[in-house]
Amino acid sequence: MKARMLATHVALPVFAIAAMTAPSRAADFDWMKFKGKTVTFLANNNPVSQALLTYKADFEKLTGMTLKVDGYQEQQMRQRLVTVMNANSDEVDVFMTLPSREGEQFAAAGWYSDLTAMAKNEVAKDYDPNGLSQALLKAATFGGKLTSMPMNIEGPIFYYRTDIFKKCGLEAPKTIKEVEAAAEKIKTCDSTLTPFVSRGLKPAVAYTFSNMLHNIGGSYIANGKSNLCSTKGKEALDTYSRLLRDFGPPGVVNYSFQQISALYRSGRAAMAFESSNELRTVMEGGARLKDTGLLPFPAGDAGQVPTTIGWGMAVSSHSKQPDAAWYFVQWATSPEVQKKMALQGIAPPRPSVANDPEYRKWIDEEPVRKEWQAALDVLATKGSSEVGYPIVANPQSREFIGQAVQDLILKQKPIDQACADADKALDALIALN
Amino acid sequence: MSDTAATLTQDRQKLEMAALSAPAVIFTVAMIAFPVVYTIWLGFQTFSSTGKQSFAGLANYSKLVSDIEFWHGLWITIALFVLSLTLQLVFGIWLALVLFHARRLPGIVRSLFISPFMMPPVVAGMMWLVILDPSLGAANYILQSFGLPPSDWLASPSLVIPTVALIDSWQWTPYVALIVLGGLQSLPPSVYEAAQIDGASPFKTFQRITLPLLLPTIVTAAILRSVDLLRFFDIIYITTQGGPGNASNTLNIYGFRVGFEFFNIGYASALMLTLTAIVFGAVLAFNRLRSAVAW
């Protein structure tokens, strides 16, 4: 079993990535090869795709292809994808995917085309597949098949108000305990402010809670069983829910990224733990530009194990033109396009882009951007892509994590019962894996 | 023309009529019957997390009986239905009476009264989500400026259903009012003249004449709203996604999540067919009531 797991989770991804280093047919590569074709892209209407699609006309000019964009909000995009894929339809050629969430599930359902061969044989000279984050490529590799190419790198980071911290005589927190202490002090120092805010909406909790759990030293699964009732699991549940219950805004159980960004941007929260992608939204209007500090989430007993994920571009296994679809994926994840996207605030999944002089100049323009990039560097080097349970039913597992956290925020159950109920439901999910 | 020739002509006419109406019949069957039959078939299938499908017989329905979330969803659906329908009928009748008697009300004011139901529910949901935000919303600001304590509104497990019912009633009460107003305008004036001659007070007139005569119209409005309320989805999905916890997890929201988030299309189909049966049951019950109160 162990050997099989090693082969599946370690050796095959390494082979897949290594295969991309083999000599390619770059010299024969012709962007106009599929001129006249139409590629349909199912996009999540988020800042990543918005930045990418600014350059849609460039792609069409370069390839002579037409790009048809089918854009929805995240949940509606998945709903559309489930319908299309269950019908074995070729309506969608390329779709956006979160490997950390649905990767196992979609791979097991056979919805992804294997990109390994295309990334080896059909690449332009300057594509440089090895320049993409190896961690993200690995996270997108299932059963030895490369299922998507990373579009960005992101994760939850810690936003805090430097002016409030100064006023209350606080230093930037280095540990989770210092976050709690800072929240306590801010509560008395300025009672008009919300000391701490993060995600409380049930399906959204896992994204930020996973970082807390890993920093504290907990794990989702131990010996094949759900592990939320372990000492570390309970500590993480208790700390996360207590921070939101005692120091969060009223109604935090309905908070996801939109509400958190709005509250912080309006100047009514002193600390926010939210996605790095929200930088642009948080800085809109410029009110928070000079008084915000950014950090990876402060350390727990296990140090800093930030959550690091990225949106990927996958080619549908039902696409009738996977090669043309790959051209779009390749263009969208090329160094040139990712540099353009980076200049719009989309963190690049390519270290080479992160070191590009033009990008560095943009970063150096504002101290907050420097701190943002520094936090992303930590995410890139130390990050874990485990958001929720690493099982096929990952999306459903997030429900039970969120339920346990909400039970505690709303004081509907004592911690032993909340974690035991979650573990029972999650064990049933793990058994289905 | 002989009898045989006449029969032949009639048969031919029947055939022609059948041929001409066939496309419409086929289209109707395809558009209505096929999705229903397909959903019934899906209800007998089971889908693994990876989408693998197999025949499950009645397993989805037996699972449903022992599923706590199903019974909870049913309870939430019924609670929301009863609360919203009561609010909408009471305030709808009141608004209709106001509009009926205030004949000099400018057209723009009348239009404003009935405008909420023209708003897409998603827009209404987003608007109320912002207004009711406990930290940034206008609702708590107004409460606090009158010295009242702020409320958690949609974030409170005990308040979420009344709050959602209020949002839905804000949107759909004018629709009920419009139906009732139509009914009021069609009532025979002679009955009111007779009541006036007999010296009936306005309240007695409303209680003994208007309300009984309006009952068939009110039941019609109740039927139309019942169908929507039992399938309640959009505003909850926008505002709470079934939360906090599962406090607003109606059957429709639960079925949607089982199907499109957890990919268990078979069980979701069983849930939705059960909900459809409940909706049909409610409509049949109201139809019987309408026959009983018809005049």
XYZ file of C-alpha atoms in Angstrom:
728
model
C 0.000 0.000 0.000
C 2.797 2.344 0.984
C 4.695 1.563 -2.204
C 1.577 2.238 -4.239
C 1.018 5.534 -2.462
C 4.647 6.484 -3.039
C 4.264 5.695 -6.714
C 1.033 7.650 -6.993
C 1.869 10.657 -4.911
C 5.582 11.116 -5.351
C 7.183 9.159 -8.158
C 4.583 9.708 -10.863
C 4.337 13.483 -10.392
C 8.107 13.666 -10.547
C 8.099 11.636 -13.786
C 5.351 13.849 -15.183
C 7.265 17.014 -14.435
C 10.540 15.462 -15.580
C 8.901 14.505 -18.837
C 8.340 18.169 -19.494
C 12.058 18.782 -19.335
C 12.677 16.429 -22.247
C 13.613 18.066 -25.564
C 10.474 19.510 -27.100
C 9.525 20.295 -30.667
C 9.834 23.995 -29.936
C 11.471 24.707 -33.260
C 8.438 23.394 -35.188
C 5.990 25.211 -33.007
C 3.508 27.364 -34.906
C 0.981 29.492 -33.012
C -1.146 29.648 -36.186
C -1.507 25.873 -36.403
C -5.185 25.935 -35.376
C -6.141 29.147 -37.157
C -9.895 29.448 -37.660
C -10.870 27.171 -34.748
C -12.974 28.296 -31.799
C -11.964 27.376 -28.272
C -14.563 27.608 -25.490
C -13.285 28.639 -22.079
C -15.419 28.082 -18.969
C -14.150 30.775 -16.607
C -14.677 31.634 -12.996
C -15.396 35.344 -13.045
C -12.720 36.180 -10.451
C -9.770 38.631 -10.544
C -7.512 35.963 -12.098
C -9.682 35.365 -15.162
C -10.588 39.045 -15.380
C -6.900 39.957 -15.611
C -6.266 37.189 -18.152
C -9.180 38.063 -20.383
C -7.980 41.653 -20.687
C -5.582 40.149 -23.265
C -8.146 37.982 -25.094
C -7.629 39.933 -28.316
C -3.865 39.274 -28.130
C -4.518 35.525 -28.084
C -6.884 35.718 -31.021
C -4.383 37.804 -32.989
C -1.476 35.490 -32.174
C -3.276 32.245 -33.048
C -6.002 33.204 -35.487
C -8.387 31.284 -33.226
C -11.568 32.614 -31.667
C -11.848 32.455 -27.904
C -15.413 31.996 -26.674
C -15.666 32.842 -22.987
C -18.389 31.327 -20.820
C -17.992 33.190 -17.521
C -19.806 32.592 -14.236
C -19.306 33.126 -10.534
C -17.350 30.285 -8.938
C -20.232 28.108 -7.738
C -22.273 28.613 -10.889
C -19.208 27.754 -12.968
C -18.918 24.398 -11.179
C -22.634 23.804 -11.594
C -22.294 24.366 -15.335
C -19.217 22.141 -15.482
C -20.953 19.281 -13.644
C -23.850 19.450 -16.099
C -21.596 19.582 -19.155
C -19.276 16.811 -18.002
C -22.043 14.475 -16.820
C -23.576 14.835 -20.272
C -20.192 13.944 -21.868
C -20.579 17.163 -23.816
C -17.798 18.788 -25.826
C -19.243 22.290 -25.231
C -16.313 23.229 -23.008
C -12.714 22.911 -24.158
C -10.867 24.613 -21.303
C -12.051 25.213 -17.752
C -10.686 26.771 -14.607
C -10.145 24.434 -11.694
C -8.897 24.453 -8.124
C -6.814 21.283 -7.772
C -6.809 21.619 -3.980
C -10.589 21.438 -3.910
C -11.842 19.299 -6.730
C -8.636 17.862 -8.200
C -8.999 14.346 -6.722
C -12.684 14.265 -7.579
C -12.442 15.489 -11.160
C -9.389 13.332 -11.833
C -11.165 10.231 -10.518
C -14.210 11.117 -12.648
C -11.934 11.375 -15.691
C -12.837 14.975 -16.493
C -9.277 16.216 -17.026
C -7.197 15.600 -20.137
C -3.682 14.497 -19.387
C -1.488 17.472 -20.283
C 1.826 15.675 -19.769
C 2.407 14.854 -23.414
C 1.185 18.224 -24.704
C 3.409 20.064 -22.245
C 6.284 17.996 -23.583
C 5.636 17.972 -27.317
C 3.662 21.100 -28.148
C 5.411 24.021 -26.533
C 6.678 27.321 -27.861
C 10.358 28.121 -27.385
C 9.787 30.604 -24.590
C 7.087 28.669 -22.699
C 9.459 27.161 -20.106
C 7.182 24.696 -18.271
C 9.902 24.183 -15.661
C 9.634 27.832 -14.749
C 6.177 27.207 -13.289
C 5.899 26.529 -9.559
C 6.883 22.888 -9.125
C 4.751 22.672 -5.976
C 1.656 23.772 -7.878
C 2.399 21.422 -10.773
C 2.761 18.620 -8.279
C -0.508 19.600 -6.614
C -2.178 19.360 -10.042
C -0.783 15.906 -10.766
C -3.073 12.970 -9.982
C -2.157 9.370 -10.682
C 0.853 10.524 -12.671
C -1.258 12.717 -14.966
C -0.706 16.439 -15.153
C -4.259 17.773 -15.064
C -3.909 21.565 -15.147
C -1.407 24.374 -15.544
C -1.192 26.966 -12.742
C -2.558 30.456 -13.415
C -1.626 32.108 -10.137
C -0.426 31.474 -6.631
C -2.525 32.493 -3.662
C -3.325 31.791 -0.072
C -4.729 33.425 3.011
C -2.492 36.118 4.499
C -2.697 38.349 7.535
C -3.684 42.002 6.957
C -3.268 44.352 9.910
C -3.618 48.089 10.530
C -0.202 49.503 11.404
C -1.740 52.770 12.696
C -4.061 50.952 15.105
C -1.254 48.705 16.303
C 0.901 51.783 16.945
C -1.928 53.584 18.740
C -2.532 50.555 20.972
C 1.182 49.990 21.626
C 1.317 46.688 19.756
C 3.974 45.039 17.646
C 3.178 42.975 14.560
C 2.190 39.528 15.896
C 4.645 36.694 15.403
C 2.516 33.929 16.888
C -1.151 32.971 17.048
C -1.104 33.708 20.783
C 0.102 37.231 19.985
C -2.810 37.620 17.545
C -5.197 36.747 20.375
C -3.427 39.134 22.749
C -3.511 41.920 20.139
C -7.232 41.350 19.568
C -7.869 41.563 23.294
C -5.916 44.803 23.575
C -7.534 46.417 20.517
C -10.968 45.585 21.942
C -10.250 47.813 24.954
C -8.031 50.326 23.118
C -10.626 51.172 20.420
C -14.051 49.680 21.004
C -15.414 51.016 17.691
C -13.222 48.593 15.761
C -13.634 44.913 14.977
C -10.353 43.491 16.281
C -10.171 40.402 14.033
C -12.098 39.101 11.036
C -11.834 35.988 8.939
C -14.122 33.524 7.176
C -17.142 32.249 9.082
C -19.405 31.193 6.204
C -19.695 27.408 6.393
C -18.375 26.335 2.967
C -15.660 29.048 3.034
C -14.163 28.315 6.459
C -11.775 25.522 5.395
C -9.633 27.923 3.344
C -8.483 29.930 6.363
C -9.020 27.312 9.064
C -6.604 24.891 7.339
C -3.769 27.396 7.812
C -4.615 27.672 11.514
C -4.807 23.889 11.908
C -1.473 23.292 10.194
C 0.295 26.113 12.064
C -0.895 24.650 15.358
C 0.389 21.237 14.291
C -2.890 19.484 13.620
C -3.839 17.288 10.706
C -7.114 16.378 9.091
C -6.520 12.639 8.936
C -4.509 10.301 11.187
C -4.434 6.529 10.705
C -7.158 6.757 8.120
C -9.576 8.494 10.501
C -10.737 12.082 10.838
C -8.588 13.836 13.406
C -10.498 16.964 14.455
C -10.978 15.640 17.993
C -7.216 15.275 18.528
C -5.685 17.710 21.010
C -4.289 19.867 18.202
C -7.490 19.625 16.186
C -9.555 20.819 19.124
C -7.061 23.591 19.845
C -7.345 24.816 16.262
C -11.155 24.667 16.299
C -11.280 26.428 19.646
C -8.772 29.166 18.721
C -10.289 29.900 15.316
C -13.873 30.013 16.563
C -12.964 31.980 19.706
C -11.137 34.631 17.665
C -14.224 35.085 15.500
C -16.772 34.826 18.329
C -15.020 37.129 20.810
C -13.272 39.528 18.443
C -15.069 39.168 15.118
C -17.893 41.277 13.685
C -21.525 40.465 14.455
C -22.859 38.094 11.842
C -19.415 36.643 11.095
C -21.008 33.258 10.321
C -22.082 34.750 6.987
C -18.661 36.241 6.224
C -16.631 35.247 3.200
C -14.107 37.229 1.201
C -16.539 39.929 0.029
C -17.650 40.919 3.526
C -14.142 40.670 4.996
C -12.606 42.876 2.304
C -15.428 45.419 2.621
C -15.094 45.593 6.411
C -11.313 45.943 6.340
C -11.298 48.425 3.451
C -13.840 50.599 5.264
C -11.398 50.893 8.172
C -13.617 49.025 10.625
C -11.384 46.002 11.229
C -7.905 46.013 12.753
C -6.844 42.539 11.591
C -8.100 40.428 8.706
C -7.088 36.940 7.673
C -8.066 36.678 4.023
C -6.818 35.718 0.577
C -3.758 37.342 -0.950
C -5.954 37.825 -4.033
C -7.988 40.392 -2.134
C -5.128 42.905 -2.041
C -6.484 44.786 -5.036
C -10.005 44.959 -3.555
C -8.758 45.945 -0.114
C -6.630 48.724 -1.578
C -9.409 50.112 -3.806
C -9.852 53.809 -3.117
C -6.403 53.976 -1.518
C -7.616 54.397 2.071
C -5.689 51.356 3.335
C -2.608 51.817 1.143
C -0.443 53.514 3.766
C -1.722 51.939 6.988
C -1.739 48.223 6.163
C 0.906 45.656 7.033
C 0.909 42.178 5.508
C 2.303 38.921 6.845
C 1.877 35.201 6.389
C -0.403 34.004 9.194
C 1.594 34.054 12.450
C 3.155 30.837 13.703
C 1.713 28.198 15.976
C 3.454 25.267 17.684
C 4.320 23.837 14.262
C 5.635 27.150 12.931
C 4.245 28.625 9.733
C 2.565 26.219 7.335
C 0.632 28.585 5.096
C -2.094 27.423 2.779
C -0.936 27.798 -0.810
C -3.162 27.092 -3.735
C -3.621 28.306 -7.251
C -6.231 28.291 -9.959
C -5.350 26.039 -12.824
C -6.405 25.719 -16.446
C -7.520 22.276 -17.491
C -8.482 20.809 -20.840
C -11.777 18.907 -20.781
C -11.478 15.192 -21.504
C -14.578 15.558 -23.690
C -13.070 18.314 -25.822
C -12.978 17.416 -29.516
C -9.957 19.683 -30.023
C -7.649 19.180 -27.051
C -4.615 20.318 -29.052
C -6.142 23.684 -29.922
C -7.368 23.973 -26.324
C -3.831 23.333 -25.118
C -2.619 26.283 -27.211
C -4.914 28.536 -25.209
C -3.748 27.013 -21.911
C -0.165 27.432 -22.969
C -0.632 31.064 -24.004
C -2.488 31.872 -20.755
C 0.223 30.342 -18.582
C 3.168 31.643 -20.592
C 5.781 33.890 -18.940
C 4.710 36.859 -21.081
C 1.011 36.720 -20.161
C 1.696 35.885 -16.520
C 3.945 38.945 -16.293
C 1.137 41.127 -17.642
C -1.262 39.585 -15.134
C 1.233 40.090 -12.311
C 1.309 43.812 -13.068
C -2.452 43.761 -12.386
C -1.886 42.237 -8.946
C -2.253 38.546 -9.795
C 0.568 36.765 -7.977
C 2.561 34.866 -10.588
C 3.149 31.120 -10.245
C 6.524 31.608 -11.947
C 9.543 32.639 -9.845
C 11.098 34.119 -13.009
C 8.176 36.543 -13.342
C 8.346 37.396 -9.645
C 11.979 38.408 -10.246
C 11.333 40.324 -13.460
C 12.685 43.929 -13.229
C 9.429 45.512 -14.449
C 7.418 43.508 -11.911
C 9.943 44.311 -9.154
C 9.604 48.008 -10.016
C 5.813 47.710 -9.637
C 6.271 45.905 -6.318
C 8.731 48.520 -5.043
C 6.302 51.375 -5.745
C 4.393 50.711 -2.517
C 5.623 49.195 0.785
C 2.403 47.183 1.051
C 3.162 45.494 -2.279
C 6.630 44.564 -0.997
C 5.117 42.950 2.076
C 2.539 41.203 -0.106
C 5.277 39.716 -2.286
C 7.322 38.748 0.790
C 4.290 36.932 2.221
C 3.736 35.200 -1.134
C 7.370 34.101 -1.165
C 6.780 32.366 2.173
C 3.610 30.799 0.776
C 5.534 29.558 -2.255
C 8.308 27.972 -0.211
C 6.503 26.673 2.884
C 2.933 26.272 1.697
C 0.614 23.308 1.951
C -2.167 22.886 -0.609
C -4.295 20.869 1.807
C -7.559 22.760 2.170
C -10.057 20.412 3.747
C -9.656 16.663 3.644
C -7.355 15.177 0.984
C -10.084 12.857 -0.261
C -12.245 12.608 -3.355
C -15.188 14.171 -1.496
C -13.109 17.212 -0.515
C -15.885 19.768 -1.207
C -18.255 17.893 1.104
C -15.555 17.594 3.786
C -15.374 21.405 3.898
C -19.039 21.491 4.916
C -18.379 19.500 8.069
C -15.317 21.572 9.009
C -17.409 24.714 8.556
C -20.272 23.212 10.545
C -17.983 22.438 13.516
C -16.568 25.988 13.467
C -20.049 27.532 13.240
C -21.351 25.319 16.050
C -18.612 26.779 18.239
C -18.986 30.399 17.103
C -22.722 30.231 17.774
C -22.151 28.248 21.002
C -24.545 25.598 19.786
C -22.374 22.706 20.906
C -19.479 22.187 23.313
C -16.192 21.538 21.544
C -16.122 17.803 22.289
C -19.515 17.329 20.693
C -18.797 19.643 17.736
C -15.580 17.836 16.810
C -17.059 14.377 17.492
C -20.055 15.068 15.238
C -17.726 16.359 12.524
C -15.368 13.391 12.868
C -18.267 10.936 12.610
C -19.542 12.527 9.387
C -16.028 12.870 7.987
C -15.116 9.249 8.774
C -18.084 8.213 6.647
C -16.729 10.349 3.798
C -13.202 8.990 4.195
C -14.603 5.444 4.045
C -16.105 6.219 0.626
C -12.714 7.257 -0.752
C -72.331 12.477 -50.875
C -72.707 8.894 -49.669
C -72.281 7.953 -46.002
C -69.073 6.074 -46.809
C -67.609 9.104 -48.582
C -68.577 11.379 -45.670
C -66.932 9.014 -43.158
C -63.801 8.884 -45.290
C -63.679 12.702 -45.395
C -64.113 12.895 -41.638
C -61.342 10.330 -41.098
C -59.103 12.279 -43.400
C -59.827 15.498 -41.543
C -59.020 13.794 -38.250
C -55.745 12.510 -39.697
C -54.859 15.949 -40.999
C -55.622 17.518 -37.643
C -53.521 14.900 -35.873
C -50.649 15.477 -38.294
C -50.854 19.249 -37.903
C -50.944 19.144 -34.100
C -48.293 16.418 -33.836
C -45.268 18.797 -33.792
C -46.785 20.796 -30.928
C -47.633 17.603 -29.007
C -44.165 16.149 -29.561
C -42.547 19.432 -28.527
C -44.652 19.596 -25.347
C -43.867 15.992 -24.459
C -40.182 16.574 -25.101
C -40.028 19.781 -23.078
C -42.194 18.735 -20.135
C -42.377 14.990 -19.889
C -38.790 14.116 -20.767
C -37.104 16.094 -17.931
C -39.614 14.692 -15.438
C -39.141 11.113 -16.622
C -35.372 11.601 -16.688
C -35.395 12.929 -13.112
C -37.510 9.969 -11.988
C -34.979 7.661 -13.604
C -32.093 9.531 -11.956
C -33.819 9.072 -8.605
C -33.260 5.323 -8.951
C -29.548 5.749 -9.666
C -26.656 6.250 -7.329
C -23.634 8.371 -8.180
C -20.304 8.045 -6.430
C -18.225 11.137 -5.608
C -16.432 10.580 -8.894
C -19.664 10.530 -10.876
C -19.793 6.735 -11.398
C -23.388 5.676 -11.788
C -25.240 2.490 -10.878
C -28.831 1.343 -10.376
C -29.910 1.758 -6.769
C -33.597 0.835 -6.821
C -35.376 2.579 -3.958
C -32.171 3.124 -1.948
C -32.293 6.912 -2.397
C -35.840 7.024 -1.046
C -35.083 4.802 1.937
C -32.013 6.965 2.666
C -34.260 10.003 2.570
C -36.505 8.609 5.314
C -33.567 8.250 7.710
C -31.780 11.456 6.649
C -31.928 14.025 9.466
C -31.022 16.817 7.012
C -34.050 15.944 4.871
C -36.468 16.207 7.803
C -34.774 19.385 8.980
C -35.019 20.821 5.445
C -38.687 19.864 5.276
C -39.356 21.574 8.604
C -37.545 24.749 7.486
C -39.414 24.710 4.165
C -42.795 24.409 5.912
C -41.936 27.063 8.535
C -40.857 29.504 5.842
C -43.930 28.681 3.758
C -46.409 29.249 6.592
C -44.736 32.436 7.848
C -44.245 34.037 4.431
C -47.658 33.093 3.089
C -49.405 34.475 6.178
C -47.478 37.762 5.965
C -48.059 38.110 2.241
C -51.772 37.387 2.399
C -52.431 39.698 5.362
C -50.386 42.611 4.032
C -51.381 41.904 0.424
C -55.081 42.242 1.274
C -54.349 45.382 3.304
C -52.329 46.946 0.475
C -55.044 46.054 -2.054
C -57.669 47.766 0.110
C -55.461 50.862 0.409
C -54.938 51.009 -3.347
C -58.642 50.317 -4.012
C -59.896 53.094 -1.762
C -57.140 55.642 -2.464
C -58.314 56.175 -6.019
C -56.660 59.577 -6.223
C -53.228 58.123 -5.514
C -50.861 59.271 -8.284
C -49.846 56.587 -10.761
C -46.191 56.854 -9.797
C -47.011 56.060 -6.141
C -49.104 53.067 -7.196
C -46.226 51.875 -9.381
C -43.785 52.277 -6.492
C -46.045 50.210 -4.228
C -46.049 47.294 -6.616
C -42.499 47.626 -7.954
C -40.574 45.208 -5.641
C -41.829 42.066 -7.344
C -40.491 43.299 -10.669
C -36.978 43.175 -9.219
C -34.993 39.989 -9.940
C -34.767 37.962 -6.692
C -30.965 37.857 -6.962
C -30.840 41.666 -6.976
C -33.283 41.803 -4.065
C -31.154 39.262 -2.181
C -27.945 41.238 -2.742
C -29.643 44.478 -1.742
C -30.990 43.048 1.520
C -27.698 41.303 2.258
C -26.035 44.728 2.274
C -28.851 46.435 4.209
C -28.940 43.714 6.868
C -25.177 43.360 7.327
C -24.834 43.560 11.125
C -21.669 45.708 10.915
C -22.021 47.838 7.805
C -25.726 47.662 6.973
C -28.322 50.409 7.169
C -30.836 48.324 9.179
C -28.773 48.271 12.366
C -27.766 51.899 11.870
C -31.452 52.873 11.853
C -32.232 50.678 14.875
C -29.340 52.171 16.843
C -30.239 55.744 15.925
C -33.605 55.109 17.646
C -31.784 53.738 20.682
C -32.704 50.125 19.852
C -30.222 47.249 20.088
C -28.660 46.007 16.824
C -29.734 42.646 15.437
C -27.801 39.813 13.813
C -30.588 39.361 11.234
C -29.435 36.732 8.743
C -26.541 35.629 10.962
C -28.717 34.495 13.845
C -30.005 30.900 13.734
C -33.224 31.970 15.461
C -33.831 35.087 13.327
C -32.777 33.899 9.900
C -36.135 32.353 8.898
C -38.247 35.343 10.025
C -35.754 37.648 8.274
C -35.874 35.692 5.015
C -39.676 35.605 5.276
C -39.668 39.400 5.656
C -37.447 39.835 2.586
C -39.680 37.565 0.513
C -42.788 39.310 1.813
C -41.306 42.713 0.949
C -40.869 41.457 -2.586
C -44.067 39.491 -3.152
C -46.738 41.218 -1.057
C -47.384 43.714 -3.907
C -47.968 40.763 -6.246
C -50.635 39.374 -3.904
C -52.050 42.904 -3.591
C -52.332 43.196 -7.347
C -54.310 39.939 -7.597
C -56.574 40.918 -4.701
C -57.065 44.395 -6.190
C -58.307 42.739 -9.382
C -60.759 40.750 -7.267
C -61.938 43.857 -5.399
C -62.606 45.704 -8.635
C -64.815 42.871 -9.885
C -67.058 42.685 -6.794
C -70.755 43.615 -7.522
C -71.501 47.175 -6.264
C -75.156 46.227 -5.576
C -74.136 44.163 -2.537
C -72.356 47.164 -1.040
C -75.327 49.437 -1.777
C -77.610 47.003 0.057
C -75.204 46.878 3.015
C -75.099 50.660 3.116
C -78.907 50.852 3.158
C -78.932 48.302 6.013
C -76.488 50.564 7.927
C -73.547 48.131 8.061
C -70.335 49.591 9.487
C -67.210 49.590 7.282
C -65.693 46.787 9.419
C -68.863 44.669 9.222
C -68.972 45.295 5.450
C -65.377 44.071 5.134
C -65.940 41.101 7.451
C -69.301 39.930 6.089
C -69.139 40.973 2.435
C -65.703 41.844 1.086
C -63.715 39.033 2.679
C -66.126 36.166 1.838
C -66.518 37.420 -1.728
C -62.777 37.819 -2.086
C -61.946 34.339 -0.773
C -61.695 32.634 -4.199
C -59.276 35.380 -5.335
C -57.269 35.096 -2.099
C -57.027 31.325 -2.493
C -55.827 31.801 -6.078
C -53.117 34.159 -4.821
C -52.250 31.625 -2.106
C -51.870 28.859 -4.702
C -49.552 30.975 -6.852
C -47.414 31.998 -3.886
C -47.398 28.480 -2.388
C -45.744 27.006 -5.441
C -42.959 29.607 -5.228
C -42.588 29.442 -1.458
C -42.233 25.671 -1.307
C -39.499 25.915 -3.950
C -37.851 28.866 -2.207
C -34.233 29.104 -3.352
C -32.732 32.291 -4.785
C -32.849 34.702 -1.848
C -31.566 32.075 0.605
C -28.800 31.041 -1.762
C -27.681 34.649 -2.150
C -27.950 35.657 1.491
C -27.104 32.652 3.687
C -26.450 29.576 1.515
C -28.540 27.630 4.023
C -26.761 28.954 7.121
C -25.888 29.888 9.760
C -25.215 26.226 10.460
C -28.174 24.700 8.651
C -30.777 27.089 10.051
C -32.093 28.120 6.613
C -31.317 24.919 4.730
C -34.618 24.420 2.892
C -35.246 21.241 0.916
C -34.506 23.051 -2.331
C -31.158 24.404 -1.083
C -30.279 21.001 0.362
C -31.118 19.238 -2.893
C -29.098 21.745 -4.914
C -26.029 21.266 -2.741
C -26.303 17.469 -2.778
C -26.559 17.524 -6.563
C -24.238 20.275 -7.699
C -21.703 20.584 -4.888
C -21.457 16.961 -3.772
C -22.301 15.477 -7.196
C -24.860 13.001 -5.843
C -27.348 13.616 -8.631
C -29.364 10.468 -7.823
C -30.121 11.414 -4.237
C -30.678 15.050 -5.246
C -33.268 13.859 -7.802
C -35.047 11.822 -5.112
C -35.089 14.904 -2.873
C -36.433 17.135 -5.617
C -39.129 14.652 -6.645
C -40.262 14.467 -3.044
C -40.404 18.262 -2.955
C -42.369 18.246 -6.221
C -44.863 15.821 -4.662
C -45.233 18.181 -1.687
C -45.853 21.138 -4.021
C -48.472 19.137 -5.948
C -50.108 18.122 -2.673
C -50.310 21.736 -1.522
C -51.747 22.893 -4.858
C -54.376 20.135 -4.811
C -55.368 21.038 -1.243
C -55.703 24.726 -2.133
C -57.674 23.839 -5.278
C -60.173 21.924 -3.151
C -60.382 24.910 -0.841
C -61.009 27.198 -3.806
C -63.880 24.996 -4.983
C -65.322 25.111 -1.471
C -65.256 28.909 -1.249
C -66.347 29.636 -4.837
C -69.501 31.718 -5.264
